[in-house]
Coordinates of C-alpha atoms and ligand atoms in Angstrom, one line a residue:
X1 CA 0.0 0.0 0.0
X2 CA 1.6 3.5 -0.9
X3 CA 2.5 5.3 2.5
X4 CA 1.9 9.0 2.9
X5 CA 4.8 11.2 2.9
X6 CA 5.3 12.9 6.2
X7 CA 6.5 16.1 5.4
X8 CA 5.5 19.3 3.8
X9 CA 5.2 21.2 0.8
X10 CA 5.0 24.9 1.1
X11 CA 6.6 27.3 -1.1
X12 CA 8.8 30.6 -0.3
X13 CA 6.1 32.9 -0.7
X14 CA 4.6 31.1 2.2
X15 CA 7.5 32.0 4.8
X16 CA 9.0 35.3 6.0
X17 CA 12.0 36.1 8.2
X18 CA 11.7 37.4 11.8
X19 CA 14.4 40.0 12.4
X20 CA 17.1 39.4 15.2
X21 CA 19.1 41.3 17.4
X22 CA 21.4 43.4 15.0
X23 CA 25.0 45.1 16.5
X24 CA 26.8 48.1 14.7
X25 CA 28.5 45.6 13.4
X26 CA 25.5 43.9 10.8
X27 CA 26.1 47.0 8.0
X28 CA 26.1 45.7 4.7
X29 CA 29.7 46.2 4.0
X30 CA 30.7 44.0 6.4
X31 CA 28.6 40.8 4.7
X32 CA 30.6 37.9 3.2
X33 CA 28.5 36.0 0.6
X34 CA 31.1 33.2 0.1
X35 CA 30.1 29.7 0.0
X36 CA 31.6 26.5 -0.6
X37 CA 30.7 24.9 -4.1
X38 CA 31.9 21.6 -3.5
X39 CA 32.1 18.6 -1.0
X40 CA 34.6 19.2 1.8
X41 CA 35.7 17.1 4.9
X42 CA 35.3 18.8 8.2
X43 CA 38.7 20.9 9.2
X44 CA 39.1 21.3 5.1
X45 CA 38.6 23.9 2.8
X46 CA 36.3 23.2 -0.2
X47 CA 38.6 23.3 -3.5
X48 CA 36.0 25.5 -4.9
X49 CA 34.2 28.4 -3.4
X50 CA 31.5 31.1 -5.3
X51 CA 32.2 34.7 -4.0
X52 CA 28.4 35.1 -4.5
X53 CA 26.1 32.1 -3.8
X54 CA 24.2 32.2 -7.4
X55 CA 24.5 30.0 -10.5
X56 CA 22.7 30.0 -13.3
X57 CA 20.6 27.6 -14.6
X58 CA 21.4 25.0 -17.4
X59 CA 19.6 25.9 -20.1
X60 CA 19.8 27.1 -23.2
X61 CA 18.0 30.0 -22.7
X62 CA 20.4 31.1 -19.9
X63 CA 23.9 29.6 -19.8
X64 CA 25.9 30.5 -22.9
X65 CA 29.4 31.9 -22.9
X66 CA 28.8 35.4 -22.4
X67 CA 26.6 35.0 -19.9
X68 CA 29.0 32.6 -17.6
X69 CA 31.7 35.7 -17.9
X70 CA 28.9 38.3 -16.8
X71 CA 28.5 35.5 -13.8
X72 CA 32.0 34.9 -12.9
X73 CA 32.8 38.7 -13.4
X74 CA 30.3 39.2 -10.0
X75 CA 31.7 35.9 -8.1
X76 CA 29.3 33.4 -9.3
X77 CA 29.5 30.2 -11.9
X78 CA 27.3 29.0 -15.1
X79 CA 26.6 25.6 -16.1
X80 CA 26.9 25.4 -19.6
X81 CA 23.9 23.7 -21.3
X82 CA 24.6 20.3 -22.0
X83 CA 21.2 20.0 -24.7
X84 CA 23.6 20.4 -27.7
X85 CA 26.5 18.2 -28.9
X86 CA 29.1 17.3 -26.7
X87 CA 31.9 19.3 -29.3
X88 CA 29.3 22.7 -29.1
X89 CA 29.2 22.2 -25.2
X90 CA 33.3 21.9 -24.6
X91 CA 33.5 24.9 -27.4
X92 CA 31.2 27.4 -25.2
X93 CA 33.7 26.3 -22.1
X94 CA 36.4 26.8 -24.2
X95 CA 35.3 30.6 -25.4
X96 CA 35.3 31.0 -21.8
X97 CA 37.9 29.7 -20.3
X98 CA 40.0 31.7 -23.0
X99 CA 37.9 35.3 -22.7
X100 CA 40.4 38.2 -21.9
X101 CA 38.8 41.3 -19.8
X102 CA 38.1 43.9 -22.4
X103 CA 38.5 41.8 -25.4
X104 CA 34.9 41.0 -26.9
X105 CA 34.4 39.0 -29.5
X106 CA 31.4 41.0 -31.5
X107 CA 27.6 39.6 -31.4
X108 CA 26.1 41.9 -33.5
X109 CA 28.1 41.6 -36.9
X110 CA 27.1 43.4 -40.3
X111 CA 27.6 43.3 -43.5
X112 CA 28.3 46.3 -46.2
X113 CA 25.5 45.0 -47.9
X114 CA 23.1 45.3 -45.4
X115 CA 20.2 48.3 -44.8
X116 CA 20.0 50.9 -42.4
X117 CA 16.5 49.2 -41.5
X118 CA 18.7 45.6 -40.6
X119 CA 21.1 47.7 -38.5
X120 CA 18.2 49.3 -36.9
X121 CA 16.2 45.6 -36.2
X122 CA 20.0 44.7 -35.1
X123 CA 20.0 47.1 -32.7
X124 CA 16.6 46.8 -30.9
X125 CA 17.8 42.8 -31.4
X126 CA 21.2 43.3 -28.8
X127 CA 20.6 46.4 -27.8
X128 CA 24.2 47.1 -29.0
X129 CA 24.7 50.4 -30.8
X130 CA 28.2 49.8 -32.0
X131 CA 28.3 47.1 -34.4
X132 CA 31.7 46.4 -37.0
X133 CA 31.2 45.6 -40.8
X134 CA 32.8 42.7 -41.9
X135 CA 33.4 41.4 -45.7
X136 CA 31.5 38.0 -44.1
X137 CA 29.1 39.4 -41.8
X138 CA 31.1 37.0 -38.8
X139 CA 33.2 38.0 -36.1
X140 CA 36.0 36.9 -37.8
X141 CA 36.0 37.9 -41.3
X142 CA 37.9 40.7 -42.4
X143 CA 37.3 44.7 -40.4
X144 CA 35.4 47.0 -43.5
X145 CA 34.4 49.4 -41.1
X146 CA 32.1 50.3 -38.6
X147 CA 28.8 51.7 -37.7
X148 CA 27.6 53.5 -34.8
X149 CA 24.5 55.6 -34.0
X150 CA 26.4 59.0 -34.9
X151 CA 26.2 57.4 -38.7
X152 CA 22.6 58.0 -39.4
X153 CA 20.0 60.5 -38.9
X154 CA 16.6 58.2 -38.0
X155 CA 14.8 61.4 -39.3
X156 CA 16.4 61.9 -42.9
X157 CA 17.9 58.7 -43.6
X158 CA 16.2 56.2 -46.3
X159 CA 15.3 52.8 -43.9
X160 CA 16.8 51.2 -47.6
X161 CA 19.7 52.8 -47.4
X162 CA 23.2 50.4 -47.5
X163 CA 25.8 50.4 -44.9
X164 CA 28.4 51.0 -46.9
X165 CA 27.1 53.9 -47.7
X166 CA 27.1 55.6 -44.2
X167 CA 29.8 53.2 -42.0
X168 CA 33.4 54.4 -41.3
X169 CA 35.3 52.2 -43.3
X170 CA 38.0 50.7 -42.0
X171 CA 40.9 53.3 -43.9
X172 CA 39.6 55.5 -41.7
X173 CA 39.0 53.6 -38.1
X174 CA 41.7 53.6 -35.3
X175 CA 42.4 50.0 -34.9
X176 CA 45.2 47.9 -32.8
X177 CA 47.2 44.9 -33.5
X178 CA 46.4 41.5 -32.1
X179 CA 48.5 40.8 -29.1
X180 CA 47.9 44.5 -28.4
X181 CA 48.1 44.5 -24.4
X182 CA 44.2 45.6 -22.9
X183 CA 46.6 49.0 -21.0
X184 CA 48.0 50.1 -24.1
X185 CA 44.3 49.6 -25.7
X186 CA 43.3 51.6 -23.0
X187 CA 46.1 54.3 -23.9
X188 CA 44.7 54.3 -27.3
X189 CA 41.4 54.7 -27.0
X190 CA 42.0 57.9 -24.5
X191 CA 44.5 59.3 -27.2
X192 CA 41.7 59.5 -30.0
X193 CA 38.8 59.5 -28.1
X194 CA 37.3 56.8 -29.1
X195 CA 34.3 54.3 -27.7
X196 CA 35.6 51.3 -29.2
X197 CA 38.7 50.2 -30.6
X198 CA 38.6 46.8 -33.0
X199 CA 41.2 44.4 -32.8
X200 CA 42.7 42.6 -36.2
X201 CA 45.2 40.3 -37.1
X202 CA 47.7 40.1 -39.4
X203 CA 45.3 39.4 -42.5
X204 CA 43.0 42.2 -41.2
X205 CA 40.3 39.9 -39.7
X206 CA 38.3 41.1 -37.0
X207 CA 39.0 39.2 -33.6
X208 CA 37.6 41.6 -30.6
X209 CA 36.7 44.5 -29.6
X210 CA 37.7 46.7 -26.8
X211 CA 35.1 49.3 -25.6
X212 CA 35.8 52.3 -22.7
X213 CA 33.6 50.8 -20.4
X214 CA 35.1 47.9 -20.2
X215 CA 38.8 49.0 -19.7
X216 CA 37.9 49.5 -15.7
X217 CA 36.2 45.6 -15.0
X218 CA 38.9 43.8 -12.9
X219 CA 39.0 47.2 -11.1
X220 CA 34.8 47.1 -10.7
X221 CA 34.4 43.4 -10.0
X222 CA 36.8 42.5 -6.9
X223 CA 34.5 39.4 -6.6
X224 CA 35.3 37.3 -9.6
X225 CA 35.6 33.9 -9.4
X226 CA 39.2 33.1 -11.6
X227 CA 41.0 29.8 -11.5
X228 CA 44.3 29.3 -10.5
X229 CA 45.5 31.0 -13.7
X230 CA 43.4 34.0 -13.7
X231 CA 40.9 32.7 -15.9
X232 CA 37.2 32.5 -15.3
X233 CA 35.5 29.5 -13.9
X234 CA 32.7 27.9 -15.6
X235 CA 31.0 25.0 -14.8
X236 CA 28.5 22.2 -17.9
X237 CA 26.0 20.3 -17.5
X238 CA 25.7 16.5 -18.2
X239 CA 23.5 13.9 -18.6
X240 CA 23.6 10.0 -18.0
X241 CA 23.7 8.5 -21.2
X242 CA 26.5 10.0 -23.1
X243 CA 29.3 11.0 -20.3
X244 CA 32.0 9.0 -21.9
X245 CA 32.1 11.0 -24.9
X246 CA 31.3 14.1 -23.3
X247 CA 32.9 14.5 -20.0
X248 CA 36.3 14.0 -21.8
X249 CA 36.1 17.1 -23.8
X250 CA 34.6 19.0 -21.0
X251 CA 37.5 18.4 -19.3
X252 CA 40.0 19.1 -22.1
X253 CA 38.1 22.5 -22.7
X254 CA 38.9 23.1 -19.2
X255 CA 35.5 23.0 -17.3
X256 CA 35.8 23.4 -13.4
X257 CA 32.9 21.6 -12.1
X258 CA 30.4 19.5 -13.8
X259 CA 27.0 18.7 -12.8
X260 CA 24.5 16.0 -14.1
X261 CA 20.9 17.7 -15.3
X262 CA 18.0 15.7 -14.8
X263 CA 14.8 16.6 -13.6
X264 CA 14.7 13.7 -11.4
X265 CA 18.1 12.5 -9.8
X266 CA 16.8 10.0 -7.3
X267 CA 18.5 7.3 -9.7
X268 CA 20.6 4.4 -10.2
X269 CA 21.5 6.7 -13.8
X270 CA 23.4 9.6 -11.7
X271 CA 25.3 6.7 -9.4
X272 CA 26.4 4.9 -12.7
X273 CA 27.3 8.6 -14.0
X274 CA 29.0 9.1 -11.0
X275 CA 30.8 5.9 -10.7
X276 CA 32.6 6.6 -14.4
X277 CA 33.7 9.9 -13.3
X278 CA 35.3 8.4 -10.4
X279 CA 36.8 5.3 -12.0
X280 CA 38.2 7.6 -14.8
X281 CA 39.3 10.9 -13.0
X282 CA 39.1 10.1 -9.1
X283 CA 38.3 13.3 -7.2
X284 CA 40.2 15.9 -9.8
X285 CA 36.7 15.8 -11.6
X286 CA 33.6 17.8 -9.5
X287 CA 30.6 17.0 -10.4
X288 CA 27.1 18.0 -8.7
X289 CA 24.2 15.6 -8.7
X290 CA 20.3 16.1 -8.8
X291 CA 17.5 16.8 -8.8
X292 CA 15.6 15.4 -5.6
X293 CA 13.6 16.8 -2.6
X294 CA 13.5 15.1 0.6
X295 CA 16.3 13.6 2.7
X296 CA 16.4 10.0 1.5
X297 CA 17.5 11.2 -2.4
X298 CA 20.0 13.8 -0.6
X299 CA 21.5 10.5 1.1
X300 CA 21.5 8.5 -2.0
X301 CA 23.2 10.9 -4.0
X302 CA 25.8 12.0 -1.2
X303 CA 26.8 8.5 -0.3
X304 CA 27.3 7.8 -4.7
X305 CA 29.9 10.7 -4.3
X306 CA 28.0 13.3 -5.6
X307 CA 29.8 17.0 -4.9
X308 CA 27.1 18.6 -4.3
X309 CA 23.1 17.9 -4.4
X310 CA 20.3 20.4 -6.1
X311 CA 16.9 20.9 -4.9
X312 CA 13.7 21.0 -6.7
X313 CA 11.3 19.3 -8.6
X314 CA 9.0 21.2 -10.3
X315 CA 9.2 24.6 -8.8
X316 CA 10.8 26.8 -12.0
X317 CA 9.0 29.1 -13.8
X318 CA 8.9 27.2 -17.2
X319 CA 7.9 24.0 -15.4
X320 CA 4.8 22.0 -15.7
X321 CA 6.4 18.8 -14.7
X322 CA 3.8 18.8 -11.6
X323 CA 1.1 19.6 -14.2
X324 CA 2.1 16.2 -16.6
X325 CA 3.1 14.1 -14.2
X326 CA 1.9 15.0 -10.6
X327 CA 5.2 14.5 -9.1
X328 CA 7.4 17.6 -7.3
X329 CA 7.1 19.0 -3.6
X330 CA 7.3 22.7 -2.7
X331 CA 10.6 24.3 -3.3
X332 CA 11.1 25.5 0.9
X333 CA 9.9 22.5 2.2
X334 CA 11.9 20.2 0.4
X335 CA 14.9 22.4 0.7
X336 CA 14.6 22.7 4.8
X337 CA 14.4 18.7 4.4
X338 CA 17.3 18.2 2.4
X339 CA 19.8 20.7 4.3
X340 CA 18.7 19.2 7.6
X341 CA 19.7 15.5 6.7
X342 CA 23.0 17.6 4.6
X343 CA 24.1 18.7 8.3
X344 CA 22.8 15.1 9.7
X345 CA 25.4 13.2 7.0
X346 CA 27.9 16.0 7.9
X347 CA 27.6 15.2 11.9
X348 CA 28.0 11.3 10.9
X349 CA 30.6 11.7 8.5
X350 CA 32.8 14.3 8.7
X351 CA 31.6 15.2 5.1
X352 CA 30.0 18.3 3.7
X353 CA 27.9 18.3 1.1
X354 CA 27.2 21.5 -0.7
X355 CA 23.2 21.8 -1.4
X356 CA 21.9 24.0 -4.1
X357 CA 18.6 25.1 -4.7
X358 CA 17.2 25.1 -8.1
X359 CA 14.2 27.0 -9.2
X360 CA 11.3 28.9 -8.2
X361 CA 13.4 32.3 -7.1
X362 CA 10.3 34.9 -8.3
X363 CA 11.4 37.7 -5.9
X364 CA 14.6 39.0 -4.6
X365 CA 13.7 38.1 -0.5
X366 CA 13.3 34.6 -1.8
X367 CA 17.2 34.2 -2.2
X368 CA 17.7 35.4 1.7
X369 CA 14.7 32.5 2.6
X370 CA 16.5 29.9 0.7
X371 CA 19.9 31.1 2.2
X372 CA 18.3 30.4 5.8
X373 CA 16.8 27.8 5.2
X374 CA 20.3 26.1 4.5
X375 CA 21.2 26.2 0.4
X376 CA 25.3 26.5 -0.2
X377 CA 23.5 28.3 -3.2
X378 CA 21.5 28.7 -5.7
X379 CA 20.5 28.0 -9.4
X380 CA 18.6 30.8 -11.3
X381 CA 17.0 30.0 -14.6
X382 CA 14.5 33.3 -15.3
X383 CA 16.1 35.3 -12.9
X384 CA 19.4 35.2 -15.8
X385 CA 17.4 34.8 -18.6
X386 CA 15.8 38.3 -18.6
X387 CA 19.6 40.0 -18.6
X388 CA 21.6 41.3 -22.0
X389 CA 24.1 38.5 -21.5
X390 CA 21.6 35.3 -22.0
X391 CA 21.8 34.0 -25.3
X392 CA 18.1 34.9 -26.2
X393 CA 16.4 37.5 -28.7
X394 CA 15.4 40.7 -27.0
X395 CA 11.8 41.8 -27.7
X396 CA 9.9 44.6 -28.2
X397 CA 6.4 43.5 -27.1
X398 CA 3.4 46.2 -27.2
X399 CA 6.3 48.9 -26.7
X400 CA 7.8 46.8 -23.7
X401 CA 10.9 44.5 -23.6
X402 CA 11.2 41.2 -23.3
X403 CA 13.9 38.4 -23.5
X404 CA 12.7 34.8 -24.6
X405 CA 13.0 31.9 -22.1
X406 CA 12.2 28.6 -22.6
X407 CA 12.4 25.4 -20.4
X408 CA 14.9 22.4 -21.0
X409 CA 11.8 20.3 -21.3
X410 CA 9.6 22.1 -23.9
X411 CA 9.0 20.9 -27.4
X412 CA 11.7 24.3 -28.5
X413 CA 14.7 22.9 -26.3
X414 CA 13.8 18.8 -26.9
X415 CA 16.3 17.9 -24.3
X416 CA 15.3 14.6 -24.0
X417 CA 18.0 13.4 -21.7
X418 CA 17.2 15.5 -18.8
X419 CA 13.3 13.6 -18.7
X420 CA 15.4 10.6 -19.6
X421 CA 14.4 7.6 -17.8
X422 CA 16.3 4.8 -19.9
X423 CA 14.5 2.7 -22.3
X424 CA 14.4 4.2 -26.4
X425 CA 15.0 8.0 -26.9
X426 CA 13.0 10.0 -27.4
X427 CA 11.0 13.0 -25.6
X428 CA 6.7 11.4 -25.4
X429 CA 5.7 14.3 -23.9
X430 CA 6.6 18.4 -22.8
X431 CA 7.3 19.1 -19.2
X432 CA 8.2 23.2 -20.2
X433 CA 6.9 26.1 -21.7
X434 CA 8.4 28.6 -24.2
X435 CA 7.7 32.2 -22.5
X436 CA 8.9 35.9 -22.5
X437 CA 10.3 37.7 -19.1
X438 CA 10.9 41.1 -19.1
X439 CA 13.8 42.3 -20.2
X440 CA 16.5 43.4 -17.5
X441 CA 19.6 45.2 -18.5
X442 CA 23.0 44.5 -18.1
X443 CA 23.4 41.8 -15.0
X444 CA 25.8 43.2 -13.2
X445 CA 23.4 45.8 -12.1
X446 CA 20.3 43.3 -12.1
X447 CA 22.9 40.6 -9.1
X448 CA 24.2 44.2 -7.6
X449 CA 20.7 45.5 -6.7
X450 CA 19.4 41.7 -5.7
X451 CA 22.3 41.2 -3.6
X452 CA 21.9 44.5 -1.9
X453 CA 18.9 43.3 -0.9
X454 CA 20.2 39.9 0.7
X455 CA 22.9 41.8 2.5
X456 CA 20.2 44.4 4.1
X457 CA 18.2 41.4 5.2
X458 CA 21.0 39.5 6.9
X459 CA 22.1 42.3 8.7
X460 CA 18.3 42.2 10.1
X461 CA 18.8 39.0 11.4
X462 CA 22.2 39.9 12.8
X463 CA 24.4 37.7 10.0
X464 CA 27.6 38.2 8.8
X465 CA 28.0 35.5 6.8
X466 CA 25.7 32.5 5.5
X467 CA 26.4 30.4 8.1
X468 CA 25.6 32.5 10.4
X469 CA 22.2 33.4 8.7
X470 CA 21.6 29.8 8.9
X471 CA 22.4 29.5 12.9
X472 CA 20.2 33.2 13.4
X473 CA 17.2 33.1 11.1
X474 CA 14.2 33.0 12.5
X475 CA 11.8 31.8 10.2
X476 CA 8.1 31.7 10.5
X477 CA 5.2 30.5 8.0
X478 CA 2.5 33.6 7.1
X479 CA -1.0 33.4 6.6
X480 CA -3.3 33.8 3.4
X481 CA -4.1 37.2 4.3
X482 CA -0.8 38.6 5.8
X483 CA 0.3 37.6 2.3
X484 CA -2.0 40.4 1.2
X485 CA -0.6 42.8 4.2
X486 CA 2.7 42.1 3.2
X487 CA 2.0 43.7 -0.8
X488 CA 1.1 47.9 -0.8
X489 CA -3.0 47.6 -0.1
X490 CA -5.5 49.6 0.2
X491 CA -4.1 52.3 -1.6
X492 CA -4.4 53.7 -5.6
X493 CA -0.9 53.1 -6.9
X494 CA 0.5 55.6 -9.4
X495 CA 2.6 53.7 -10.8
X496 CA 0.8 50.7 -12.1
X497 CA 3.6 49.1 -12.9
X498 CA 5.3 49.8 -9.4
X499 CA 4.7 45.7 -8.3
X500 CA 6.5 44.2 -11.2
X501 CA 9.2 46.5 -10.1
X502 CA 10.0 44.6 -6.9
X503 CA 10.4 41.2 -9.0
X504 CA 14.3 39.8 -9.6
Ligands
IMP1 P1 13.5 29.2 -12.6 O1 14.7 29.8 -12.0 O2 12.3 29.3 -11.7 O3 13.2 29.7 -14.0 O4 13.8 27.6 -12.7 C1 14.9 27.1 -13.4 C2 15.0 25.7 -13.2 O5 13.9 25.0 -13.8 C3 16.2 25.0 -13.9 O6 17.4 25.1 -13.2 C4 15.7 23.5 -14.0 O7 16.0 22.8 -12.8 C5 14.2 23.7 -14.2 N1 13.8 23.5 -15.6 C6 14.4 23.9 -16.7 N2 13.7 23.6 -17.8 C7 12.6 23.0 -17.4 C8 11.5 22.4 -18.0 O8 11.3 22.5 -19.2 N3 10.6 21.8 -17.2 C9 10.7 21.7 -15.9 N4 11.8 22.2 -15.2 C10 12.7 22.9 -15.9

């Protein structure tokens, strides 16, 4: 006879944090965010720590290159997407495990042939106003100029008009050698004034870009997470039928930390996955296991070696899984579960197993409740998605924008191997929808203003430091209608917009 499940299932929205006794001390300056990535034994240091306890989800939607530098830039790591082929995966790690500060490789590439009207559609596409002409239209192919938005008058310009006919050509651009050193691109840019200065090789191909506002970001982003050779971390996803042929080139693009992606990781797949990694690489290779919700699949996955465990079946935004298949728990109760029998294994063994919870993050105080209520971190999927750095179209929708963001399981992404259950191939049925989130800005300023949030809120609870939230938070469920208390009420809002707002 099935047995009923003794625990709960409420959701964040559902909880709120009692403040605690605060000393001059609790300012936000004075707030550590660190937190260990991977397993650790007690007395040790884990051999990976986040500066900022957020990674992003793995997706394609959210976790492309540029994206995963934007992250490790502000402390925290990606996971590339593993629903594409194992070569595409270790490329993207690759791309970023070789980005140099300053040097951008261009994402919004013309060419001469192309209309003011394309450069325009370009523009509200990126939201980049600089864009280089090349003779391929790559990011690569050989520098014919540039255009900017000081090169056409919206008002008197012909929407047919080419862009050769308005760009600087290259004659008459500043441009530096390859090799050139990002100081001296620096000293160039200052000595003719320019915005951007393009970087070509030899043969006059185009291979990055160096813009103003970039010249400063080592200074502006004392949390990045580098490697032992200054290079940014990045972290791919996996799944359990194919890791002999990918995990290799993972590793030879340089990954840091893998973790297997499965919407259900209760499994004898993730142990067998597990078990390779081990037999091949020993410990040298991290790799994070998942997804379950209560304590027995934390044990499971802790005692096959797993380096650290996610959280969360059927909490993300895109997610209908509970919808198709009626299986999930709410994300806070099955997070308090799991980090409770984490600190349980940790009393009995000596060993610490990171726990990271994935999905359902809708507002910023939502990161402080999962942070007391014991994740190491957590996984964003929408929360990335709506910045300028995921790998998705920006919208204009009814004069608002929008980024696209779809889930691993809908019929756009056809990751089949994350709903795998063994058996044939093949994806029967969706378990995600293709959506639109409003459109963010840059995500430095999107993880800045979120995290000045967390760091307010810990000081409330008299927290210096995650573990210490954990020890001090004082958590207590609301009520249906304090829900309502807790939103503005009973008042004409002028700004109708003004609750959206509040939303990370
Ligand atoms: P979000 O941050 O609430 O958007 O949730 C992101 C998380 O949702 C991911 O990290 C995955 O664990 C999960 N996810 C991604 N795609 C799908 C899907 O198509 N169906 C169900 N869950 C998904």
């Amino acid at each position: 006879m099935a047995t009923f499940f003794e625990g709960e299932s409420h959701t964040f929205s559902e909880y709120l944090l009692v403040p605690g006794y605060s000393s001059h001390e609790n300012i936000p300056a004075n707030v550590s965010l660190e937190t260990p990535l991977v397993r650790f034994r007690k007395g040790e240091e884990p051999s990976i720590k986040l500066n900022i306890p957020m990674v992003s989800a793995i997706m394609q939607a959210v976790s492309g290159p540029k994206l995963a530098v934007a992250l490790a830039q502000q402390g925290g790591i990606s996971f590339i997407y593993g629903s594409q082929t194992p070569e595409q995966e270790a490329a993207m790690v690759e791309e970023v495990k070789s980005y140099k500060a300053g040097f951008v490789a261009s994402d919004s590439t013309l060419t001469p042939d192309m209309s003011l009207e394309d450069v325009l559609e370009l523009k509200e596409r990126t939201g980049h106003s600089t864009m280089p002409v090349t003779d391929d239209g790559t990011a690569h192919g050989h520098l014919v100029g540039i255009v900017t938005s000081r090169d056409y008058r919206l008002s008197r310009d012909d929407r047919a008009k080419k862009v050769s006919e308005f760009m600087t050509p290259a004659d008459k651009l500043v441009t530096a050698p390859e090799g050139t050193s990002l100081h001296d691109c620096n000293d160039i840019i200052w000595e003719h004034k320019l915005n951007a200065l393009p970087i070509v090789d030899k043969d006059g191909r185009l291979t990055s870009i160096v813009f103003r506002k970039d010249y400063d970001s080592h200074k502006s982003n004392p949390d990045e997470l580098l490697d032992e050779h200054k290079r940014y971390m990045v972290g791919a996803g996996i799944n359990t039928r194919d890791y002999a042929e990918r995990v290799p080139k993972l590793i030879d693009a340089g990954v840091d930390v893998l973790c297997i992606d499965s919407s259900e990781g209760f499994s004898e797949w993730q142990k067998l996955t597990i078990d390779w990694i081990r037999e091949h690489y020993g410990d040298s290779v991290k790799v994070g296991a998942g997804n379950v919700v209560d304590a027995e699949g934390f044990r499971y996955l802790a005692d096959c070696g797993a380096d650290f465990v996610k959280v969360g079946i059927g909490g993300g935004s895109i997610c209908i899984t509970r919808e198709q298949k009626g299986i999930g728990r709410g994300q806070a109760s099955a997070l308090i579960d799991v980090c409770a029998e984490r600190d349980r294994y940790f009393r009995e063994t000596g060993i610490y197993v990171p726990v990271c919870s994935d999905g359902g993050i809708v507002y910023d105080y939502h990161m402080t409740l999962a942070l007391a209520m014991g994740a190491d971190f957590l996984m964003l999927g929408r929360y990335f998605a709506r910045f300028d750095e995921s790998p998705t179209r920006r919208l204009n929708v009814n004069g608002s924008y929008v980024k696209e963001y779809w889930g691993e399981g809908s019929a756009r992404a056809r990751n089949w191997q994350r709903y795998d259950l063994g058996g044939k191939k093949g994806m029967s049925f969706v378990e995600g929808v293709d959506s639109y989130v409003p459109y963010a800005g840059p995500l430095k300023e999107g993880v800045d203003g979120s995290l000045t949030k967390v760091r307010s809120t810990m000081c409330n609870c008299g927290a210096l430091d995650l573990a210490e939230l954990r020890d001090k938070a004082k958590i207590t469920l609301v009520s249906a209608t304090s829900l309502v208390e807790g939103g503005a009420h009973d008042v004409i809002l002028k700004d109708s917009n003004a609750d959206t707002n509040y939303r990370g």
